[in-house]
Coordinates of C-alpha atoms and ligand atoms in Angstrom, one line a residue:
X9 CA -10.2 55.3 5.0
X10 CA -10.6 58.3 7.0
X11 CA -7.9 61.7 5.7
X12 CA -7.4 65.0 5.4
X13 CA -7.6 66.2 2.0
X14 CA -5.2 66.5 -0.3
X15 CA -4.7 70.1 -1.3
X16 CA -3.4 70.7 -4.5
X17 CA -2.2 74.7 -5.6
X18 CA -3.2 75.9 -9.0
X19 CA -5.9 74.7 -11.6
X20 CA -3.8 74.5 -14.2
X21 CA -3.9 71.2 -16.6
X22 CA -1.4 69.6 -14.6
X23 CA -3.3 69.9 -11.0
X24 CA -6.7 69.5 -12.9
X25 CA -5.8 66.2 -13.8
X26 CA -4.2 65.1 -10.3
X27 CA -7.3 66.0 -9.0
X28 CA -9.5 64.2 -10.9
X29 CA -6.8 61.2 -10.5
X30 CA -7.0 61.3 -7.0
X31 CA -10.6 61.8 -6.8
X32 CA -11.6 58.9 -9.2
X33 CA -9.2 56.8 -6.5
X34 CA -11.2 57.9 -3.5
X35 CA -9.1 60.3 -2.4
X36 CA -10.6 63.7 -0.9
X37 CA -9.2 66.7 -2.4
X38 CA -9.4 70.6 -2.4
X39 CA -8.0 72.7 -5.7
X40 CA -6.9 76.0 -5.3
X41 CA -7.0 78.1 -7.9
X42 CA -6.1 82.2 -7.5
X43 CA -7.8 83.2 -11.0
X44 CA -11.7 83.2 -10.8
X45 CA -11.7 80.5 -13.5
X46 CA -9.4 78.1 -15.9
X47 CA -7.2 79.9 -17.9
X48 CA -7.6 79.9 -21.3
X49 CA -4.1 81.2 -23.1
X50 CA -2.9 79.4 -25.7
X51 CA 0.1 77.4 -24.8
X52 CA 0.9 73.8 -25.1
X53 CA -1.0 72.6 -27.3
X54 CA 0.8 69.0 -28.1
X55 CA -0.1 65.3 -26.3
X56 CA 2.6 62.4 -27.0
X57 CA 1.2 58.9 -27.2
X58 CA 2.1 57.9 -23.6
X59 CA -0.1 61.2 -22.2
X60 CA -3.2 60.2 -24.0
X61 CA -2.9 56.3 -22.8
X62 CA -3.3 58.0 -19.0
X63 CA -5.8 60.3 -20.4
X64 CA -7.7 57.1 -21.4
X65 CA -7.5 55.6 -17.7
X66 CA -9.1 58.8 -16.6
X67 CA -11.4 57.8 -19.2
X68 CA -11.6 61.6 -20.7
X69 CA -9.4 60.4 -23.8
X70 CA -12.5 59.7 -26.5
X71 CA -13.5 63.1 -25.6
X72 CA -9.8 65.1 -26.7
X73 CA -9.6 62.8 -29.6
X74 CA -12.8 64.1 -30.8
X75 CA -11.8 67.8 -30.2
X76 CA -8.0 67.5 -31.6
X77 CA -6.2 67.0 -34.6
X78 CA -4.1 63.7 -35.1
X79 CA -0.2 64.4 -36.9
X80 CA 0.7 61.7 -37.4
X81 CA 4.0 63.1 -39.1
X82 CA 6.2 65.5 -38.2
X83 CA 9.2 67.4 -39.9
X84 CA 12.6 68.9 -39.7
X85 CA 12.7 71.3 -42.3
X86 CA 15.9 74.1 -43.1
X87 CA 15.2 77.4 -44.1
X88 CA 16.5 77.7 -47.2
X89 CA 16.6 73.9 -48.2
X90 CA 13.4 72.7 -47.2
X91 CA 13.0 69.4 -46.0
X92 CA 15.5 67.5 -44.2
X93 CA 13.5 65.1 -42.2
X94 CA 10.2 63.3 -41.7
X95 CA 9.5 61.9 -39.2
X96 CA 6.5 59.2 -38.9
X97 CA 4.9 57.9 -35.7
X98 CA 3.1 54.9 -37.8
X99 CA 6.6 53.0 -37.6
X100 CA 5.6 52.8 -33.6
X101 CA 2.0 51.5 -34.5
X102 CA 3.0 48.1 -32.3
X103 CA 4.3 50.3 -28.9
X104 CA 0.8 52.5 -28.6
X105 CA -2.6 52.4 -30.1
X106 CA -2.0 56.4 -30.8
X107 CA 0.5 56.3 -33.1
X108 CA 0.6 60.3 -33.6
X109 CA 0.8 63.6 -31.8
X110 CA -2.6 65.1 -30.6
X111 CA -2.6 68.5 -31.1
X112 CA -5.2 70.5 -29.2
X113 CA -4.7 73.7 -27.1
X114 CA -4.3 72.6 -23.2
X115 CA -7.5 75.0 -22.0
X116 CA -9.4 72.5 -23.9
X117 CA -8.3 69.8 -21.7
X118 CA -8.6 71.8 -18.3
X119 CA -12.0 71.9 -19.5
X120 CA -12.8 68.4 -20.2
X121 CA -11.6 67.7 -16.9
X122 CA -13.1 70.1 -15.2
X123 CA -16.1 69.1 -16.4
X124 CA -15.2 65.4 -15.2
X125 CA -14.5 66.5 -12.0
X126 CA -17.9 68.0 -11.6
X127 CA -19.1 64.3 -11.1
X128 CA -17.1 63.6 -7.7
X129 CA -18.4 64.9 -4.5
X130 CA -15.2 64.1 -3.0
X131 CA -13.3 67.3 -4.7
X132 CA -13.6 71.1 -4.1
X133 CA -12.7 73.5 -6.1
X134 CA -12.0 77.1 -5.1
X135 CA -11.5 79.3 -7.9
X136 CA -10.4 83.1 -6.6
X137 CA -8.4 81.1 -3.7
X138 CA -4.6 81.7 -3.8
X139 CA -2.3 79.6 -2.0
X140 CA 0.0 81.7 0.3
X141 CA 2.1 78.9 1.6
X142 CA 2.4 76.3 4.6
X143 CA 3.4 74.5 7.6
X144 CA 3.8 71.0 7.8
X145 CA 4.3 68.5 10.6
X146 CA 4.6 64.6 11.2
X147 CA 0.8 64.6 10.8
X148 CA -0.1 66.9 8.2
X149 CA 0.3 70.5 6.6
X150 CA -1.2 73.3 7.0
X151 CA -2.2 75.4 3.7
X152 CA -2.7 79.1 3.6
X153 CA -4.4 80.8 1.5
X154 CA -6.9 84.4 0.1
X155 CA -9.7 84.4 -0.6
X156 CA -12.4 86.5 -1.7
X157 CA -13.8 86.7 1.8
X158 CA -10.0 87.3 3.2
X159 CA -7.6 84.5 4.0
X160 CA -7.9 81.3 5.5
X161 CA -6.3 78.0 5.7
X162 CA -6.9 74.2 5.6
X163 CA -5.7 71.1 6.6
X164 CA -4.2 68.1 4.3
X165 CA -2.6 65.0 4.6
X166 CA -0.8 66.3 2.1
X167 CA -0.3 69.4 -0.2
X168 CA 0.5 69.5 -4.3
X169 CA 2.0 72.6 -5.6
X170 CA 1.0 72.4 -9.5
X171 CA 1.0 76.2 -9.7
X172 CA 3.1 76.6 -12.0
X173 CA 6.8 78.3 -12.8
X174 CA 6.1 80.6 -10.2
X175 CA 5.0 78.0 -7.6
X176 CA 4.9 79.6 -4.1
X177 CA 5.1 75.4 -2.8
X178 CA 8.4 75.7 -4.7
X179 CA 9.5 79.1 -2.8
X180 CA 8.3 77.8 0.3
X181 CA 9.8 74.2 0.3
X182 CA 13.4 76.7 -0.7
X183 CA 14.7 74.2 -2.6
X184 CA 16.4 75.2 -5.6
X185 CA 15.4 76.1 -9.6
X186 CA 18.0 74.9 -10.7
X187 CA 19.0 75.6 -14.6
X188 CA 19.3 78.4 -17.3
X189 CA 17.1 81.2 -19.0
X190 CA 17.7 81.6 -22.7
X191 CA 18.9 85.1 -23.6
X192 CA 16.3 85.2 -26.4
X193 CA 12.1 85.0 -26.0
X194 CA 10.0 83.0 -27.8
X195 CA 7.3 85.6 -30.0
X196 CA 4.4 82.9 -31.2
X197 CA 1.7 84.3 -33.2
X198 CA -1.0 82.1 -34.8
X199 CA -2.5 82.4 -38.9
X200 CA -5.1 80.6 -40.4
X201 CA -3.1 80.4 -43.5
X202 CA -3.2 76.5 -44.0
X203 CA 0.8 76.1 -44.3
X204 CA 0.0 72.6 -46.0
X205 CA -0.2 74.2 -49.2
X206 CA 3.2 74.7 -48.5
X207 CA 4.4 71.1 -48.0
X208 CA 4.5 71.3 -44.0
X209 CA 3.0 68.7 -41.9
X210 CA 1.1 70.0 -38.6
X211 CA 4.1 70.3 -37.1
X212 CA 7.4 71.4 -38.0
X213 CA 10.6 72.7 -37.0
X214 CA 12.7 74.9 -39.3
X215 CA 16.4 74.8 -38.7
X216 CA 18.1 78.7 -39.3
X217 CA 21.0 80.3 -37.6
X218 CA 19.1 83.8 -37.2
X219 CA 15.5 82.8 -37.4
X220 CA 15.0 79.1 -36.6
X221 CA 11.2 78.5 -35.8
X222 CA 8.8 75.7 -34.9
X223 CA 5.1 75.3 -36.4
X224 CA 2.4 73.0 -35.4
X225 CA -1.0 73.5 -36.0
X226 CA -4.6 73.4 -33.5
X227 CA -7.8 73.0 -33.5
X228 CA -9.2 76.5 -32.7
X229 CA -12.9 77.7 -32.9
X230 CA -12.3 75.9 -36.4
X231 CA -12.0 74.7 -38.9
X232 CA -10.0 75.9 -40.1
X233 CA -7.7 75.3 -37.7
X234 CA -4.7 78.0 -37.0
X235 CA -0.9 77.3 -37.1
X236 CA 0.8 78.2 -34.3
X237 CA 4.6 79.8 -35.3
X238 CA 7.1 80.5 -32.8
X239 CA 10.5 82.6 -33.7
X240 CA 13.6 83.5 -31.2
X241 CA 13.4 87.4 -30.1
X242 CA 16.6 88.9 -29.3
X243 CA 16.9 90.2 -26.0
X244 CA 17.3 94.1 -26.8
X245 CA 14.0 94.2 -28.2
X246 CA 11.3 95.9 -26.6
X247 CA 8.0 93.4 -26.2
X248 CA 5.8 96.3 -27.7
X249 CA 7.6 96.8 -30.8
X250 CA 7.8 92.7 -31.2
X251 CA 4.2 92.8 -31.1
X252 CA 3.5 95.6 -33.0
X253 CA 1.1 94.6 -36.7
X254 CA 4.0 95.5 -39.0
X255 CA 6.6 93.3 -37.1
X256 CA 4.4 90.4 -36.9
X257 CA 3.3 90.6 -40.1
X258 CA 6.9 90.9 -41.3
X259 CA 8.3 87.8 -39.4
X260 CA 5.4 86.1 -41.1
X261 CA 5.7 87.3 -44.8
X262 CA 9.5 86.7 -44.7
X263 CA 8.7 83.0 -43.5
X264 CA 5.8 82.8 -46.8
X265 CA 5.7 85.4 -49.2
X266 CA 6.0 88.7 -49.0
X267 CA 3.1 89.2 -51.5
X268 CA 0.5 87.8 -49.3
X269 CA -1.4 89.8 -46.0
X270 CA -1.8 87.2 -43.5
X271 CA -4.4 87.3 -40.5
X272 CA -3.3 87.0 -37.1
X273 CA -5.3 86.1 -34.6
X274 CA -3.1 85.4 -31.9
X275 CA 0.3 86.7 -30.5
X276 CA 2.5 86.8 -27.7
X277 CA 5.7 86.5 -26.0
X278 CA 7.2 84.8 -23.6
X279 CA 10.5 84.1 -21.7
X280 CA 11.9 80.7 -21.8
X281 CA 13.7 78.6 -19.4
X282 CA 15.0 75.2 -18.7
X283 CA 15.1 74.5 -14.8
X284 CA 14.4 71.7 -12.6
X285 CA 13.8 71.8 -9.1
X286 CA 15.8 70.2 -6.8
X287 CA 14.2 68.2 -4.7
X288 CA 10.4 67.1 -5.9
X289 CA 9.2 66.2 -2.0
X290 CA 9.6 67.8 0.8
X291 CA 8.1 65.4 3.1
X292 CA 3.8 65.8 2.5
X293 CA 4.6 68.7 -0.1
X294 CA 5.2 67.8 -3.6
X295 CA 5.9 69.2 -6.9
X296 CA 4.3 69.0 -10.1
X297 CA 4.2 69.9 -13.9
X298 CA 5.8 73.6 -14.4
X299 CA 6.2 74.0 -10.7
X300 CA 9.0 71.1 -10.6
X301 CA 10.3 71.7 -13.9
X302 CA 10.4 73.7 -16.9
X303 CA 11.9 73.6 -20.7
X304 CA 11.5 75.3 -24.3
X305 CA 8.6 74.1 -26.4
X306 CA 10.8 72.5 -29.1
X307 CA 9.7 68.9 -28.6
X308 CA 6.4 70.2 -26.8
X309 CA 7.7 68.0 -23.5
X310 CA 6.6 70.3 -20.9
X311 CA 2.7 69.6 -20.2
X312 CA 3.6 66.1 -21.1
X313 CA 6.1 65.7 -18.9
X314 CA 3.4 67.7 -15.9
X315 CA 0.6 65.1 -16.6
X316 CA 2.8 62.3 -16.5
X317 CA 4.1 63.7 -12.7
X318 CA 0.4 64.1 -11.5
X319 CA -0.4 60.5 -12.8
X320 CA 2.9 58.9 -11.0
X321 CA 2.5 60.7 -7.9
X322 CA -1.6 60.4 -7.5
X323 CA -0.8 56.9 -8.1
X324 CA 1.5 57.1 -5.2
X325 CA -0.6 59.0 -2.7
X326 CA -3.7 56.9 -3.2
X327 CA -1.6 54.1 -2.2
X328 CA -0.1 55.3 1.0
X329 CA -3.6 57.0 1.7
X330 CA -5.8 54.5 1.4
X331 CA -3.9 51.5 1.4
X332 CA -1.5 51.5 4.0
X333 CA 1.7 51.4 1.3
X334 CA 4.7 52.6 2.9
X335 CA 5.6 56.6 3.0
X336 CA 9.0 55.7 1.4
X337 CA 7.2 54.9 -1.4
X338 CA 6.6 58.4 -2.2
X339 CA 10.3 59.1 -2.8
X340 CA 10.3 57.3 -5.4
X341 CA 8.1 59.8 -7.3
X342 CA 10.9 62.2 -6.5
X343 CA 13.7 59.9 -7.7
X344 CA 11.7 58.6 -11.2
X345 CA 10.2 61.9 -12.3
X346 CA 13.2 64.2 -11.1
X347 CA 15.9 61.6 -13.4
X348 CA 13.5 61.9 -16.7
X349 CA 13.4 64.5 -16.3
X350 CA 16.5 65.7 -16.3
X351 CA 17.7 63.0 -18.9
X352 CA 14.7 63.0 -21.6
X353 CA 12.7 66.4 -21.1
X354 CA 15.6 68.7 -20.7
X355 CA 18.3 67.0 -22.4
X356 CA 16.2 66.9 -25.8
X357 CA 14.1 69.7 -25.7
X358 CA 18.1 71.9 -25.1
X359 CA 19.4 69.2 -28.2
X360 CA 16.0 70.4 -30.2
X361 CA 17.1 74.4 -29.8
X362 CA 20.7 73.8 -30.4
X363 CA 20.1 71.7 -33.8
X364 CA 17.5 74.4 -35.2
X365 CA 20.3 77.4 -34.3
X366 CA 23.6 76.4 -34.7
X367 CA 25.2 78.7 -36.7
X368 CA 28.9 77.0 -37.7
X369 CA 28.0 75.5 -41.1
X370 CA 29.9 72.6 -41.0
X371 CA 28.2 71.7 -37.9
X372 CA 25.0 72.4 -39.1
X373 CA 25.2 70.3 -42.2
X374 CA 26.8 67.4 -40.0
X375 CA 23.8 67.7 -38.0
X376 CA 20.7 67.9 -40.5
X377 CA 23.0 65.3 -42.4
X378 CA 22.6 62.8 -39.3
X379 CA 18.9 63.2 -39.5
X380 CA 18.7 63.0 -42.7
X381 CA 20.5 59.5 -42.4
X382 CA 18.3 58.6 -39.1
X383 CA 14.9 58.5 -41.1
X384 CA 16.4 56.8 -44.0
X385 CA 17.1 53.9 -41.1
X386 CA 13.7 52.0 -40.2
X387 CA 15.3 51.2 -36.7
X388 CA 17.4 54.7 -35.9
X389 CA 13.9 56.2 -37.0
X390 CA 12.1 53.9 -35.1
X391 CA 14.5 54.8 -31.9
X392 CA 14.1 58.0 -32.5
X393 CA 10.4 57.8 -32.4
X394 CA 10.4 56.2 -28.9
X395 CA 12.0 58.7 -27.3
X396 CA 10.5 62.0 -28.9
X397 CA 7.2 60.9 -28.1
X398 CA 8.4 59.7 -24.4
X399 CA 8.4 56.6 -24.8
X400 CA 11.0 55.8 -23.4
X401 CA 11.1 58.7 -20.4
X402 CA 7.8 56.4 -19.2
X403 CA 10.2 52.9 -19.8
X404 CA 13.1 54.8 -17.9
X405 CA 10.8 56.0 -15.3
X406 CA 9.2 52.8 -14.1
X407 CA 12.8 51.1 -14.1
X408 CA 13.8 53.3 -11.4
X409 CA 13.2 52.1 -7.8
Ligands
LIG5 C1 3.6 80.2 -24.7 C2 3.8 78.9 -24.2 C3 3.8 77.8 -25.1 C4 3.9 76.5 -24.6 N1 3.9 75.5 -25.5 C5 4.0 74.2 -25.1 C6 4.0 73.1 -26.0 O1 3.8 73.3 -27.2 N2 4.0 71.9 -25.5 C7 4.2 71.6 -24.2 O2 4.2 70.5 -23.7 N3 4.3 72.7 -23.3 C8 4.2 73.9 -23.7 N4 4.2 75.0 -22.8 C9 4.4 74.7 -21.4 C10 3.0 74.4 -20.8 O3 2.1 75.4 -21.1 C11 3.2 74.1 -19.4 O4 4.1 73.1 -19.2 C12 1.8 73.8 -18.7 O5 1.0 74.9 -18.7 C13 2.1 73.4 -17.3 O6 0.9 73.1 -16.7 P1 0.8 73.3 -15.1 O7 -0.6 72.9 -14.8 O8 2.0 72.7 -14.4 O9 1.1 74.9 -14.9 P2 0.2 76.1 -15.4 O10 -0.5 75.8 -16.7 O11 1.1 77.3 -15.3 O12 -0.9 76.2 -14.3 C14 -0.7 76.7 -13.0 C15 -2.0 77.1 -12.4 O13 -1.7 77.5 -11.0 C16 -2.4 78.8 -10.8 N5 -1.6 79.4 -9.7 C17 -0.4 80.0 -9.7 N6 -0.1 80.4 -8.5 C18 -1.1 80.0 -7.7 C19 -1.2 80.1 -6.2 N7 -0.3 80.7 -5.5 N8 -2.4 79.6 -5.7 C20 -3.3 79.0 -6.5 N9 -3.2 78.9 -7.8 C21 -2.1 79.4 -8.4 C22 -2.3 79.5 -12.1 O14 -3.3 80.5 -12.2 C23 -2.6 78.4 -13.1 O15 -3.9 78.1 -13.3 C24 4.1 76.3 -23.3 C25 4.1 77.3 -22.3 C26 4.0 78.6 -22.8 C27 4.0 79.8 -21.8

């Protein structure tokens, strides 16, 4: 059927694969992208079982799994204690044939589906093309944007904003951000020490009232691969002296011993919030992945939760384009993806933080005492499973009408 593109705003993982979603649909689409390439930071760098199932119907899943790591266990550890809590993903071997967490930094993915998209004539992609906002009326919007060659704009049936926590779809649409910022940053830094010597799994979090921290580890150049470590930074610190050799190298050797000089290949930090916006549609503008929401990394729910957005809505939009479904159909993306979100994404990644830093002890023992009890239970375990690896957000999701 004849349309207007569909314009999607940023090139990050999350619009990458609504792109190459739409396009494998039939859909036309245009990407805009304001850096001159795909960004390659290290950031989320965890897939739950339900995100590589979609990444198999895009059929780019065999290539991830071959460039990740597989945990297939994962702990809850205390400072001082050690090990409170394993938890293992083969006990939900009958709900998903990838019973583990795939760890693999999410520049790796952009790439693979880049290079995917690089097989549809029906997509464009401007890289060096910021979107600057839009108009939209009963037939379509209007997207603005600069360019290299000055600024332009281009008409779509409808518009995408998956450009991230500073979406200028979100500022344009108004609505609100709603939520919190945590008072503290997040410094991560990456080693190649391999913490398994240590007893950790690839992923870990470490419950501590003053220094709590999560690990997991990636893929890299490697092997060997690196281990990503994450620690709170209070908020009078100045970001040069928190990334200065000597702190770093501190934080690390009071987390392992003190007698070894670790190398660091990677550091930064970052401010961390937990907002949702309010309203996911604004007629033929949508929201998507950090644009429509965003959450601490404890959990690693965030990317997740973007890719499972651009694979409800494209869904959606290739049915009302090219099959005549109903337009009310696309606020249901608003009302399934908007609820999890609120209820799985931010709910447990905020329960995640608050477990790992409480600092009444009674409390804290109460807590790690509850998990301690939940893995020694095949079916609390097993329920606990389902909804850390978003299981159950999907379940909850499709339920809603
Ligand atoms: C340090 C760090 C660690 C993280 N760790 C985890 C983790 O372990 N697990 C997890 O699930 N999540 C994690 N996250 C969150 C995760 O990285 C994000 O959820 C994810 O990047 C969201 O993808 P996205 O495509 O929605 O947005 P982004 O990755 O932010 O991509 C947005 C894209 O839009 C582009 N853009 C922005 N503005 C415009 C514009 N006006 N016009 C055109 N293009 C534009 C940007 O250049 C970018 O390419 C982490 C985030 C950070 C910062």
């Amino acid at each position: 059927m004849e349309h207007h593109p569909v314009v999607i705003s940023g090139a990050g993982p999350v619009g990458l694969v609504a792109a190459l979603s739409l396009a494998q649909k039939g859909v036309n689409v245009v990407v805009l992208e304001s850096e001159d390439h795909i960004p390659q930071d290290l950031r989320a760098g965890t897939f739950h079982p339900p995100t590589v199932e979609m990444l198999d119907t895009l059929g780019i899943g065999d290539t991830l799994r071959a460039r990740a790591i597989r945990v297939p266990e994962w702990q809850v550890r205390d400072r001082k204690d050690g090990l409170v809590a394993q938890f293992d993903l083969s006990l939900i071997a009958d709900l998903t044939p990838y019973p583990f967490r795939l760890h693999v930094e999410q520049h790796k993915l952009s790439a693979i589906v880049a290079e995917a998209l690089r097989g549809h004539n029906n997509v464009r992609m401007l890289f060096a093309h910021q979107c600057t906002g839009y108009e939209q009326d009963a037939d379509g919007v209007t997207v603005t944007y600069t360019g290299r060659d000055g600024t332009g704009e281009i008409r779509a049936s409808y518009l995408i904003g998956a450009d991230g926590a500073r979406s200028i779809v979100r500022k344009t649409m108004g609505t609100e951000f709603e939520g919190f910022t945590w008072p503290e940053r997040f410094l991560v830094f990456a080693t190649r020490y391999d913490l398994r010597e240590q007893g950790y799994t690839g992923n870990a979090y470490i419950a501590d009232p003053d220094e709590w921290s999560a690990i997991f580890i990636q893929p890299h150049d490697g092997p060997p691969p690196i281990w990503r470590i994450a620690f709170p930074i209070t908020p009078d610190m100045d970001e040069a002296d928190v990334l200065a050799p000597d702190f770093v190298q501190g934080k690390i050797k009071g987390f392992l011993s003190p007698d070894l000089d670790y190398d660091i290949p990677y550091k930064s930090v970052y401010r961390v919030h937990q907002r949702v916006a309010k309203d996911f549609r604004d007629r033929r503008v949508f929201l998507a992945g950090d644009a429509a929401h965003v959450n601490n990394p404890l959990g690693g729910m965030g990317l997740n939760s973007g890719i499972h957005d651009a694979m409800n809505l494209t869904g959606k939009l290739a049915e009302v384009l090219l099959h005549g479904a109903a337009d009310s159909t696309l606020d249901r993306y608003h009302r399934q993806r908007r609820t999890v979100n609120v209820e799985y994404v931010q709910a447990i990644t905020i329960r995640n933080k608050r477990l790992l830093e409480e600092r009444d002890p009674q409390v804290r023992r109460e807590r790690l005492d509850e998990l301690r009890q939940t893995v020694a239970d095949r079916q609390a375990h097993r329920q606990y499973l389902i909804n850390s690896s978003m299981l159950a957000s999907i379940k909850r999701a499709n339920e809603i009408q």
